[in-house]
GROMACS .gro file of C-alpha atoms in nm:
model
  464
    1MET     CA    1   1.834   1.583  -1.279
    2SER     CA    2   1.736   1.260  -1.450
    3ASN     CA    3   1.635   0.929  -1.301
    4GLN     CA    4   1.696   0.603  -1.485
    5SER     CA    5   1.361   0.438  -1.553
    6LYS     CA    6   1.314   0.069  -1.498
    7THR     CA    7   1.253  -0.175  -1.778
    8PRO     CA    8   1.087  -0.513  -1.732
    9GLU     CA    9   1.432  -0.669  -1.770
   10SER     CA   10   1.617  -0.447  -1.521
   11GLN     CA   11   1.356  -0.407  -1.250
   12ASP     CA   12   1.502  -0.469  -0.906
   13THR     CA   13   1.309  -0.530  -0.587
   14ARG     CA   14   1.306  -0.218  -0.372
   15ARG     CA   15   1.346  -0.369  -0.032
   16ASP     CA   16   1.513  -0.662   0.123
   17PHE     CA   17   1.262  -0.945   0.119
   18ILE     CA   18   1.278  -0.994   0.496
   19LYS     CA   19   1.338  -0.636   0.618
   20ALA     CA   20   1.019  -0.464   0.510
   21THR     CA   21   1.025  -0.089   0.446
   22GLY     CA   22   0.662  -0.060   0.362
   23THR     CA   23   0.644   0.048  -0.002
   24VAL     CA   24   0.477  -0.161  -0.263
   25ALA     CA   25   0.707  -0.305  -0.527
   26ALA     CA   26   0.482  -0.547  -0.708
   27ALA     CA   27   0.395  -0.600  -1.070
   28ALA     CA   28   0.043  -0.661  -1.197
   29THR     CA   29  -0.125  -0.982  -1.309
   30PHE     CA   30  -0.459  -1.066  -1.466
   31ALA     CA   31  -0.752  -1.315  -1.586
   32ALA     CA   32  -0.843  -1.685  -1.704
   33THR     CA   33  -0.823  -2.062  -1.698
   34ALA     CA   34  -0.824  -2.305  -1.410
   35ALA     CA   35  -0.517  -2.476  -1.268
   36PRO     CA   36  -0.501  -2.806  -1.082
   37GLN     CA   37  -0.562  -2.775  -0.709
   38VAL     CA   38  -0.304  -2.880  -0.455
   39HIS     CA   39  -0.432  -3.075  -0.156
   40ALA     CA   40  -0.229  -3.067   0.161
   41ALA     CA   41  -0.147  -3.381   0.351
   42GLU     CA   42  -0.338  -3.239   0.648
   43ASP     CA   43  -0.668  -3.053   0.623
   44ASN     CA   44  -0.546  -2.778   0.855
   45THR     CA   45  -0.265  -2.669   0.623
   46ILE     CA   46  -0.324  -2.317   0.500
   47GLN     CA   47  -0.212  -2.280   0.140
   48VAL     CA   48  -0.093  -1.943   0.011
   49ALA     CA   49  -0.076  -1.797  -0.340
   50LEU     CA   50   0.127  -1.485  -0.415
   51VAL     CA   51  -0.008  -1.247  -0.679
   52GLY     CA   52   0.250  -0.978  -0.747
   53CYS     CA   53   0.609  -1.093  -0.692
   54GLY     CA   54   0.793  -0.766  -0.635
   55GLY     CA   55   0.969  -0.668  -0.315
   56ARG     CA   56   0.661  -0.611  -0.104
   57GLY     CA   57   0.488  -0.925  -0.224
   58THR     CA   58   0.799  -1.128  -0.155
   59GLY     CA   59   0.825  -0.983   0.193
   60ALA     CA   60   0.459  -1.053   0.264
   61ALA     CA   61   0.504  -1.415   0.159
   62VAL     CA   62   0.803  -1.453   0.391
   63ASN     CA   63   0.599  -1.307   0.677
   64ALA     CA   64   0.308  -1.540   0.597
   65LEU     CA   65   0.528  -1.849   0.601
   66SER     CA   66   0.693  -1.733   0.925
   67VAL     CA   67   0.370  -1.746   1.126
   68ASP     CA   68   0.403  -2.002   1.405
   69ASN     CA   69   0.041  -2.115   1.417
   70GLY     CA   70  -0.012  -2.445   1.238
   71PRO     CA   71   0.109  -2.565   0.897
   72ILE     CA   72   0.124  -2.311   0.614
   73LYS     CA   73   0.285  -2.332   0.271
   74LEU     CA   74   0.327  -2.133  -0.051
   75VAL     CA   75   0.185  -2.323  -0.348
   76ALA     CA   76   0.142  -2.076  -0.638
   77MET     CA   77   0.288  -1.751  -0.769
   78ALA     CA   78   0.179  -1.503  -1.036
   79ASP     CA   79   0.323  -1.194  -1.203
   80VAL     CA   80   0.346  -1.028  -1.544
   81PHE     CA   81   0.727  -1.017  -1.530
   82PRO     CA   82   0.901  -1.356  -1.544
   83LYS     CA   83   1.215  -1.221  -1.377
   84ASN     CA   84   1.012  -1.084  -1.086
   85LEU     CA   85   0.863  -1.426  -1.025
   86GLU     CA   86   1.194  -1.606  -1.066
   87ARG     CA   87   1.372  -1.372  -0.823
   88SER     CA   88   1.091  -1.386  -0.570
   89GLN     CA   89   1.067  -1.765  -0.577
   90LYS     CA   90   1.441  -1.793  -0.525
   91ASN     CA   91   1.446  -1.547  -0.234
   92ILE     CA   92   1.150  -1.704  -0.057
   93SER     CA   93   1.294  -2.053  -0.105
   94ASN     CA   94   1.628  -1.939   0.038
   95ALA     CA   95   1.454  -1.796   0.343
   96PHE     CA   96   1.305  -2.138   0.420
   97LYS     CA   97   1.574  -2.368   0.283
   98ASP     CA   98   1.590  -2.551   0.618
   99GLN     CA   99   1.211  -2.601   0.634
  100GLU     CA  100   1.116  -2.858   0.373
  101GLY     CA  101   0.770  -2.815   0.223
  102LYS     CA  102   0.721  -2.447   0.313
  103VAL     CA  103   0.772  -2.344  -0.049
  104ASP     CA  104   0.606  -2.584  -0.295
  105VAL     CA  105   0.584  -2.389  -0.621
  106PRO     CA  106   0.698  -2.606  -0.912
  107GLU     CA  107   0.712  -2.459  -1.261
  108GLU     CA  108   0.356  -2.566  -1.342
  109ARG     CA  109   0.227  -2.343  -1.060
  110GLN     CA  110   0.428  -2.037  -1.164
  111PHE     CA  111   0.205  -1.820  -1.380
  112VAL     CA  112   0.307  -1.525  -1.597
  113ASP     CA  113   0.051  -1.317  -1.787
  114PHE     CA  114  -0.241  -1.087  -1.716
  115ASP     CA  115  -0.456  -1.394  -1.653
  116ALA     CA  116  -0.208  -1.526  -1.397
  117TYR     CA  117  -0.399  -1.404  -1.093
  118LYS     CA  118  -0.689  -1.634  -1.173
  119LYS     CA  119  -0.462  -1.931  -1.240
  120ALA     CA  120  -0.282  -1.884  -0.907
  121MET     CA  121  -0.608  -1.855  -0.713
  122ASP     CA  122  -0.752  -2.157  -0.892
  123VAL     CA  123  -0.480  -2.366  -0.726
  124LEU     CA  124  -0.621  -2.282  -0.383
  125ARG     CA  125  -0.913  -2.427  -0.191
  126PRO     CA  126  -1.184  -2.215  -0.024
  127GLY     CA  127  -1.044  -2.087   0.305
  128ASP     CA  128  -0.685  -2.065   0.181
  129VAL     CA  129  -0.507  -1.728   0.150
  130VAL     CA  130  -0.412  -1.515  -0.149
  131ILE     CA  131  -0.166  -1.227  -0.121
  132LEU     CA  132  -0.259  -0.936  -0.349
  133ALA     CA  133   0.058  -0.730  -0.388
  134THR     CA  134   0.037  -0.586  -0.737
  135PRO     CA  135   0.012  -0.211  -0.799
  136PRO     CA  136  -0.316  -0.101  -0.638
  137ALA     CA  137  -0.492  -0.023  -0.967
  138PHE     CA  138  -0.561  -0.396  -0.996
  139ARG     CA  139  -0.674  -0.448  -0.638
  140TRP     CA  140  -1.049  -0.444  -0.690
  141VAL     CA  141  -1.024  -0.683  -0.986
  142HIS     CA  142  -0.820  -0.939  -0.794
  143PHE     CA  143  -1.028  -0.897  -0.478
  144SER     CA  144  -1.344  -0.969  -0.677
  145TYR     CA  145  -1.208  -1.303  -0.798
  146ALA     CA  146  -1.081  -1.394  -0.450
  147ILE     CA  147  -1.431  -1.339  -0.312
  148GLU     CA  148  -1.579  -1.554  -0.588
  149LYS     CA  149  -1.334  -1.832  -0.497
  150GLY     CA  150  -1.404  -1.806  -0.122
  151LEU     CA  151  -1.045  -1.712  -0.035
  152ASN     CA  152  -0.911  -1.523   0.261
  153VAL     CA  153  -0.705  -1.226   0.150
  154PHE     CA  154  -0.403  -1.019   0.241
  155MET     CA  155  -0.402  -0.707   0.023
  156GLU     CA  156  -0.130  -0.447   0.015
  157LYS     CA  157  -0.194  -0.079   0.063
  158PRO     CA  158  -0.316   0.143  -0.086
  159VAL     CA  159  -0.628  -0.049  -0.181
  160THR     CA  160  -0.759   0.221  -0.418
  161VAL     CA  161  -0.627   0.526  -0.604
  162ASP     CA  162  -0.943   0.723  -0.689
  163GLY     CA  163  -1.307   0.778  -0.591
  164PRO     CA  164  -1.482   0.529  -0.820
  165THR     CA  165  -1.258   0.235  -0.724
  166THR     CA  166  -1.296   0.321  -0.355
  167VAL     CA  167  -1.674   0.297  -0.382
  168ARG     CA  168  -1.637  -0.023  -0.583
  169ILE     CA  169  -1.407  -0.203  -0.341
  170MET     CA  170  -1.626  -0.111  -0.043
  171GLU     CA  171  -1.926  -0.258  -0.226
  172LEU     CA  172  -1.728  -0.572  -0.305
  173ASN     CA  173  -1.631  -0.598   0.059
  174LYS     CA  174  -1.994  -0.644   0.157
  175LYS     CA  175  -1.981  -0.975  -0.028
  176ALA     CA  176  -1.659  -1.069   0.152
  177LYS     CA  177  -1.827  -1.002   0.485
  178GLU     CA  178  -2.132  -1.206   0.385
  179LYS     CA  179  -1.898  -1.499   0.315
  180ASN     CA  180  -1.712  -1.445   0.646
  181LEU     CA  181  -1.383  -1.410   0.460
  182LYS     CA  182  -1.088  -1.280   0.660
  183VAL     CA  183  -0.926  -0.985   0.486
  184ALA     CA  184  -0.615  -0.800   0.600
  185VAL     CA  185  -0.481  -0.474   0.456
  186GLY     CA  186  -0.108  -0.399   0.467
  187LEU     CA  187  -0.131  -0.096   0.694
  188MET     CA  188   0.088  -0.280   0.940
  189CYS     CA  189   0.135   0.021   1.170
  190ARG     CA  190  -0.211  -0.056   1.311
  191HIS     CA  191  -0.064  -0.382   1.443
  192CYS     CA  192   0.235  -0.216   1.606
  193LYS     CA  193   0.233  -0.275   1.985
  194ALA     CA  194   0.394   0.062   2.058
  195ARG     CA  195   0.140   0.256   1.854
  196GLN     CA  196  -0.147   0.052   1.999
  197GLU     CA  197  -0.046   0.145   2.353
  198LEU     CA  198   0.006   0.507   2.250
  199PHE     CA  199  -0.345   0.514   2.100
  200GLU     CA  200  -0.495   0.391   2.427
  201ARG     CA  201  -0.301   0.652   2.622
  202ILE     CA  202  -0.406   0.933   2.390
  203GLN     CA  203  -0.769   0.822   2.399
  204GLY     CA  204  -0.735   0.808   2.777
  205GLY     CA  205  -0.644   1.176   2.783
  206GLU     CA  206  -0.272   1.164   2.860
  207ILE     CA  207  -0.189   1.445   2.616
  208GLY     CA  208  -0.520   1.621   2.670
  209GLU     CA  209  -0.746   1.729   2.386
  210ILE     CA  210  -0.575   1.685   2.049
  211ASN     CA  211  -0.543   2.023   1.878
  212MET     CA  212  -0.295   1.947   1.600
  213LEU     CA  213  -0.141   1.651   1.416
  214ARG     CA  214   0.151   1.651   1.176
  215ALA     CA  215   0.347   1.395   0.978
  216TYR     CA  216   0.637   1.392   0.731
  217ARG     CA  217   0.791   1.164   0.479
  218MET     CA  218   1.073   1.366   0.331
  219ALA     CA  219   1.351   1.179   0.154
  220GLY     CA  220   1.544   1.164  -0.169
  221PRO     CA  221   1.412   0.997  -0.484
  222THR     CA  222   1.210   0.694  -0.379
  223GLY     CA  223   1.109   0.386  -0.572
  224THR     CA  224   1.011   0.469  -0.928
  225ALA     CA  225   0.839   0.799  -0.838
  226ALA     CA  226   1.075   0.976  -1.077
  227CYS     CA  227   1.138   0.785  -1.397
  228GLY     CA  228   1.308   0.860  -1.724
  229PRO     CA  229   1.178   0.813  -2.078
  230LYS     CA  230   1.050   0.480  -2.201
  231PRO     CA  231   1.329   0.282  -2.366
  232GLU     CA  232   1.292   0.210  -2.735
  233GLY     CA  233   1.124  -0.119  -2.812
  234THR     CA  234   0.959  -0.148  -2.468
  235SER     CA  235   0.584  -0.199  -2.441
  236GLU     CA  236   0.415   0.118  -2.314
  237LEU     CA  237   0.198  -0.083  -2.076
  238MET     CA  238   0.482  -0.292  -1.935
  239TYR     CA  239   0.709   0.011  -1.901
  240GLN     CA  240   0.447   0.188  -1.690
  241ILE     CA  241   0.385  -0.117  -1.471
  242ALA     CA  242   0.759  -0.156  -1.415
  243ASN     CA  243   0.770   0.212  -1.307
  244PHE     CA  244   0.432   0.214  -1.136
  245HIS     CA  245   0.508   0.480  -0.874
  246GLY     CA  246   0.543   0.728  -1.158
  247PHE     CA  247   0.188   0.687  -1.290
  248LEU     CA  248  -0.128   0.790  -1.111
  249TRP     CA  249  -0.352   0.526  -1.268
  250LEU     CA  250  -0.134   0.246  -1.135
  251SER     CA  251  -0.039   0.358  -0.786
  252GLY     CA  252  -0.179   0.699  -0.702
  253GLY     CA  253   0.179   0.816  -0.736
  254ALA     CA  254   0.421   0.916  -0.464
  255VAL     CA  255   0.147   1.050  -0.236
  256SER     CA  256  -0.070   0.740  -0.223
  257ASP     CA  257   0.215   0.492  -0.198
  258PHE     CA  258   0.454   0.677   0.032
  259LEU     CA  259   0.236   0.898   0.256
  260ILE     CA  260  -0.052   0.665   0.333
  261HIS     CA  261   0.108   0.509   0.643
  262ASN     CA  262   0.176   0.846   0.805
  263ILE     CA  263  -0.171   0.972   0.721
  264ASP     CA  264  -0.336   0.654   0.847
  265GLU     CA  265  -0.149   0.635   1.178
  266THR     CA  266  -0.208   1.003   1.247
  267CYS     CA  267  -0.583   0.979   1.177
  268TRP     CA  268  -0.588   0.669   1.398
  269MET     CA  269  -0.461   0.867   1.697
  270LYS     CA  270  -0.740   1.121   1.637
  271ASN     CA  271  -0.982   0.826   1.599
  272ASP     CA  272  -1.145   1.002   1.306
  273TRP     CA  273  -1.108   1.085   0.936
  274PRO     CA  274  -1.074   1.444   0.809
  275VAL     CA  275  -1.359   1.603   0.615
  276LYS     CA  276  -1.162   1.835   0.385
  277VAL     CA  277  -0.813   1.930   0.270
  278HIS     CA  278  -0.628   2.195   0.075
  279ALA     CA  279  -0.274   2.150  -0.045
  280SER     CA  280   0.012   2.265  -0.263
  281GLY     CA  281   0.301   2.102  -0.442
  282GLY     CA  282   0.541   2.139  -0.728
  283ARG     CA  283   0.780   1.979  -0.975
  284HIS     CA  284   1.148   2.073  -0.949
  285TYR     CA  285   1.477   1.973  -1.116
  286ARG     CA  286   1.293   1.739  -1.350
  287GLY     CA  287   1.557   1.688  -1.617
  288ASP     CA  288   1.434   1.420  -1.854
  289ASP     CA  289   1.197   1.255  -1.602
  290VAL     CA  290   0.855   1.191  -1.753
  291ASP     CA  291   0.647   1.065  -1.457
  292GLN     CA  292   0.332   1.241  -1.330
  293ASN     CA  293   0.443   1.317  -0.974
  294PHE     CA  294   0.519   1.640  -0.796
  295ASP     CA  295   0.842   1.636  -0.595
  296SER     CA  296   0.696   1.806  -0.290
  297TYR     CA  297   0.354   1.813  -0.127
  298ALA     CA  298   0.217   2.016   0.165
  299MET     CA  299  -0.134   1.930   0.284
  300GLU     CA  300  -0.360   2.079   0.550
  301TYR     CA  301  -0.644   1.846   0.647
  302THR     CA  302  -0.935   1.955   0.866
  303PHE     CA  303  -1.142   1.727   1.090
  304ALA     CA  304  -1.509   1.787   1.168
  305ASP     CA  305  -1.421   1.949   1.502
  306GLY     CA  306  -1.177   2.188   1.334
  307THR     CA  307  -0.857   2.008   1.434
  308LYS     CA  308  -0.582   2.039   1.173
  309MET     CA  309  -0.350   1.771   1.040
  310TYR     CA  310  -0.044   1.883   0.842
  311ILE     CA  311   0.128   1.641   0.605
  312GLY     CA  312   0.459   1.707   0.431
  313GLY     CA  313   0.601   1.488   0.156
  314ARG     CA  314   0.914   1.532  -0.053
  315THR     CA  315   1.127   1.314  -0.282
  316MET     CA  316   1.416   1.550  -0.361
  317PRO     CA  317   1.789   1.483  -0.318
  318GLY     CA  318   2.004   1.703  -0.096
  319CYS     CA  319   1.721   1.816   0.132
  320ARG     CA  320   1.655   1.764   0.502
  321SER     CA  321   1.506   1.420   0.569
  322GLU     CA  322   1.232   1.333   0.816
  323PHE     CA  323   1.004   1.031   0.839
  324ALA     CA  324   0.786   1.069   1.148
  325SER     CA  325   0.439   1.151   1.285
  326TYR     CA  326   0.330   1.359   1.585
  327ALA     CA  327   0.017   1.445   1.786
  328HIS     CA  328  -0.011   1.764   1.992
  329GLY     CA  329  -0.258   1.801   2.277
  330SER     CA  330  -0.355   2.054   2.541
  331LYS     CA  331  -0.138   1.879   2.804
  332GLY     CA  332   0.148   1.740   2.600
  333MET     CA  333   0.269   1.591   2.274
  334ALA     CA  334   0.319   1.240   2.140
  335VAL     CA  335   0.567   1.097   1.895
  336ILE     CA  336   0.364   0.844   1.699
  337SER     CA  337   0.658   0.718   1.495
  338THR     CA  338   1.019   0.830   1.497
  339ALA     CA  339   1.200   0.731   1.178
  340SER     CA  340   1.045   0.495   0.923
  341HIS     CA  341   0.775   0.243   1.009
  342THR     CA  342   0.955   0.028   1.264
  343PRO     CA  343   1.060   0.055   1.537
  344ALA     CA  344   0.808   0.330   1.615
  345LYS     CA  345   0.971   0.433   1.946
  346SER     CA  346   0.639   0.591   2.044
  347ARG     CA  347   0.650   0.825   2.342
  348ILE     CA  348   0.471   1.106   2.525
  349TYR     CA  349   0.613   1.435   2.651
  350ARG     CA  350   0.478   1.683   2.901
  351GLY     CA  351   0.427   2.009   2.715
  352GLN     CA  352   0.532   2.065   2.355
  353VAL     CA  353   0.910   2.033   2.382
  354ALA     CA  354   1.037   1.684   2.302
  355ASP     CA  355   1.338   1.652   2.532
  356LYS     CA  356   1.435   1.398   2.796
  357ALA     CA  357   1.343   1.626   3.083
  358ASN     CA  358   0.981   1.627   2.965
  359LEU     CA  359   0.952   1.256   2.885
  360ALA     CA  360   0.637   1.113   3.045
  361TRP     CA  361   0.622   0.769   2.881
  362GLU     CA  362   0.797   0.564   2.616
  363PHE     CA  363   0.741   0.217   2.479
  364GLY     CA  364   1.014  -0.028   2.575
  365GLN     CA  365   1.257  -0.164   2.321
  366PRO     CA  366   1.293  -0.382   2.123
  367GLU     CA  367   0.953  -0.380   1.954
  368PRO     CA  368   0.791  -0.673   1.776
  369ASN     CA  369   0.796  -0.634   1.398
  370PRO     CA  370   0.452  -0.508   1.281
  371TYR     CA  371   0.503  -0.667   0.938
  372GLN     CA  372   0.503  -1.003   1.115
  373LEU     CA  373   0.232  -0.911   1.365
  374GLU     CA  374  -0.021  -0.832   1.092
  375TRP     CA  375   0.026  -1.183   0.958
  376ASP     CA  376   0.012  -1.341   1.303
  377ASP     CA  377  -0.321  -1.164   1.358
  378LEU     CA  378  -0.467  -1.268   1.021
  379ILE     CA  379  -0.375  -1.636   1.054
  380ALA     CA  380  -0.504  -1.643   1.414
  381ALA     CA  381  -0.838  -1.506   1.293
  382ILE     CA  382  -0.854  -1.775   1.024
  383ARG     CA  383  -0.763  -2.055   1.264
  384GLU     CA  384  -1.013  -1.934   1.526
  385ASP     CA  385  -1.280  -1.833   1.270
  386ARG     CA  386  -1.310  -1.482   1.414
  387GLU     CA  387  -1.454  -1.186   1.226
  388TYR     CA  388  -1.161  -1.008   1.063
  389ASN     CA  389  -1.192  -0.752   0.786
  390GLU     CA  390  -0.977  -0.441   0.740
  391VAL     CA  391  -1.097  -0.338   0.394
  392ASP     CA  392  -1.327  -0.050   0.486
  393ARG     CA  393  -1.059   0.108   0.702
  394GLY     CA  394  -0.799   0.050   0.431
  395ALA     CA  395  -1.028   0.206   0.172
  396MET     CA  396  -1.082   0.510   0.393
  397ALA     CA  397  -0.709   0.554   0.448
  398SER     CA  398  -0.662   0.527   0.072
  399ILE     CA  399  -0.931   0.780  -0.024
  400VAL     CA  400  -0.823   1.030   0.244
  401THR     CA  401  -0.469   1.008   0.108
  402SER     CA  402  -0.596   1.045  -0.248
  403MET     CA  403  -0.798   1.352  -0.158
  404GLY     CA  404  -0.485   1.525  -0.032
  405ARG     CA  405  -0.312   1.437  -0.357
  406MET     CA  406  -0.605   1.569  -0.560
  407ALA     CA  407  -0.608   1.894  -0.363
  408ALA     CA  408  -0.242   1.950  -0.446
  409HIS     CA  409  -0.282   1.850  -0.810
  410THR     CA  410  -0.586   2.071  -0.874
  411GLY     CA  411  -0.514   2.361  -0.640
  412GLN     CA  412  -0.866   2.330  -0.496
  413GLU     CA  413  -1.008   2.250  -0.154
  414ILE     CA  414  -1.139   1.893  -0.171
  415THR     CA  415  -1.393   1.749   0.071
  416LEU     CA  416  -1.425   1.382   0.156
  417ASP     CA  417  -1.776   1.381   0.010
  418GLN     CA  418  -1.647   1.530  -0.316
  419MET     CA  419  -1.373   1.272  -0.336
  420MET     CA  420  -1.609   0.982  -0.278
  421SER     CA  421  -1.847   1.107  -0.546
  422ASN     CA  422  -1.581   1.211  -0.800
  423LYS     CA  423  -1.644   1.031  -1.130
  424HIS     CA  424  -1.289   1.047  -1.270
  425GLU     CA  425  -1.166   0.688  -1.278
  426PHE     CA  426  -0.802   0.674  -1.382
  427ALA     CA  427  -0.822   0.338  -1.561
  428PRO     CA  428  -1.173   0.226  -1.655
  429GLY     CA  429  -1.175  -0.117  -1.816
  430ILE     CA  430  -0.859  -0.225  -1.637
  431ASP     CA  431  -1.007  -0.572  -1.591
  432LYS     CA  432  -0.989  -0.620  -1.970
  433LEU     CA  433  -0.614  -0.556  -2.006
  434THR     CA  434  -0.390  -0.808  -2.178
  435LEU     CA  435  -0.017  -0.806  -2.252
  436ASP     CA  436  -0.096  -0.656  -2.592
  437SER     CA  437  -0.332  -0.385  -2.469
  438PRO     CA  438  -0.252  -0.016  -2.501
  439ALA     CA  439  -0.174   0.149  -2.169
  440PRO     CA  440  -0.459   0.346  -2.010
  441LEU     CA  441  -0.225   0.648  -2.016
  442GLN     CA  442  -0.048   0.751  -2.336
  443ALA     CA  443   0.257   0.972  -2.380
  444GLY     CA  444   0.253   1.276  -2.607
  445ASP     CA  445   0.465   1.311  -2.918
  446ASP     CA  446   0.750   1.435  -2.695
  447GLY     CA  447   0.743   1.115  -2.487
  448ARG     CA  448   0.604   1.292  -2.181
  449TYR     CA  449   0.283   1.213  -1.997
  450PRO     CA  450  -0.001   1.441  -1.886
  451ILE     CA  451   0.078   1.610  -1.555
  452PRO     CA  452  -0.138   1.793  -1.301
  453LEU     CA  453  -0.182   2.166  -1.366
  454PRO     CA  454  -0.313   2.325  -1.044
  455GLY     CA  455  -0.557   2.608  -1.103
  456ILE     CA  456  -0.592   2.517  -1.470
  457ILE     CA  457  -0.727   2.163  -1.455
  458LYS     CA  458  -0.959   2.179  -1.153
  459LYS     CA  459  -1.213   1.897  -1.184
  460GLN     CA  460  -0.971   1.607  -1.216
  461GLU     CA  461  -0.599   1.554  -1.169
  462TYR     CA  462  -0.492   1.552  -1.533
  463LEU     CA  463  -0.632   1.539  -1.884
  464SER     CA  464  -0.545   1.236  -2.093
   0.00000   0.00000   0.00000
């Protein structure tokens, strides 16, 4: 069963720019010269630059400009794909066509190249906000420059894809904290009112002692997780960026991009991170697809107190679908999320049978949109100059997700300590990439890329 790969020319955004679905659909940008700054008519105007103009970046910009807390405007955009930027600018402008001045991005502040991220940030003043919504491989590079420029940051999840970059971004974050920069991470479920109340109820003992957690994201082919061969005449690097879900160095693959929300919200309810994991997975019905992903993943995480968390992921057509998370306790069970990210429809049941007769509590409907709430919270922290930094938590959610992926890809039990100290960096030197650079991952003579071989390649996820 083949899946048509995306080319830089054909790449479509993967979600409606207002209705967020929570998967990253951004392209990467990178390095260089200064651009003229834009000064707002009023000093309290927050200026925003968007780096990574795919679907998720576009949605984040719309959410940013929708905050009702003082003047805010979009003044610069950056991407490596001109059509991404053009489409994004048009969609954002259409969303605010009745609000003059919200979108102020003339051609001279639209930057396309690997040095575009610097040019877009150079437009801003210290204290403004940059949205980092490229594939996560580039996150630490862009975050480093944002810190240097004194910018507040919204960065999409995941924030890392391997051990070395997790350590690096947590070290960088110390500098952000020293500068009192406000940094949000796009794990918007943490801002969901329903989940927040459920967390308080679980911590208050309403389901008793947690003895098991489980979560699922089982769907058909998603994003670019399965992608076909590179078209003739297409740059290897740009082809991989356009199909970033298919390549571990860019995104962490289907696990890191698609399962991180379920893993994060489930660990949140436990109020802890697991210490080890073992897992399995496999590739099925591949046809001419050349990506590095498995189609199914089954992970068993263990917390320090022995509690288990089971995670199931699948991107195969024709199979049963489920997109939900659960917590089981000695007195009852909780539905953390019901179907997709929002609305969560969080609820608690007496006992372990989720039927109406056992319903003990449910969050009222409708729920506020967490994609908007995370932006409301960030801008409020900036306006009020409150401490606000989600990077360490975002990095932990990212590395815990990656360790489950590594366990499946190697066939080994992986501990959190092993993952944090693992030296295999998928894309060393990524900060030196240009449009003419070779891709960090190269295809073989047959056009296929290295894939995980559990039980054979045990120390890292693939050999390049």
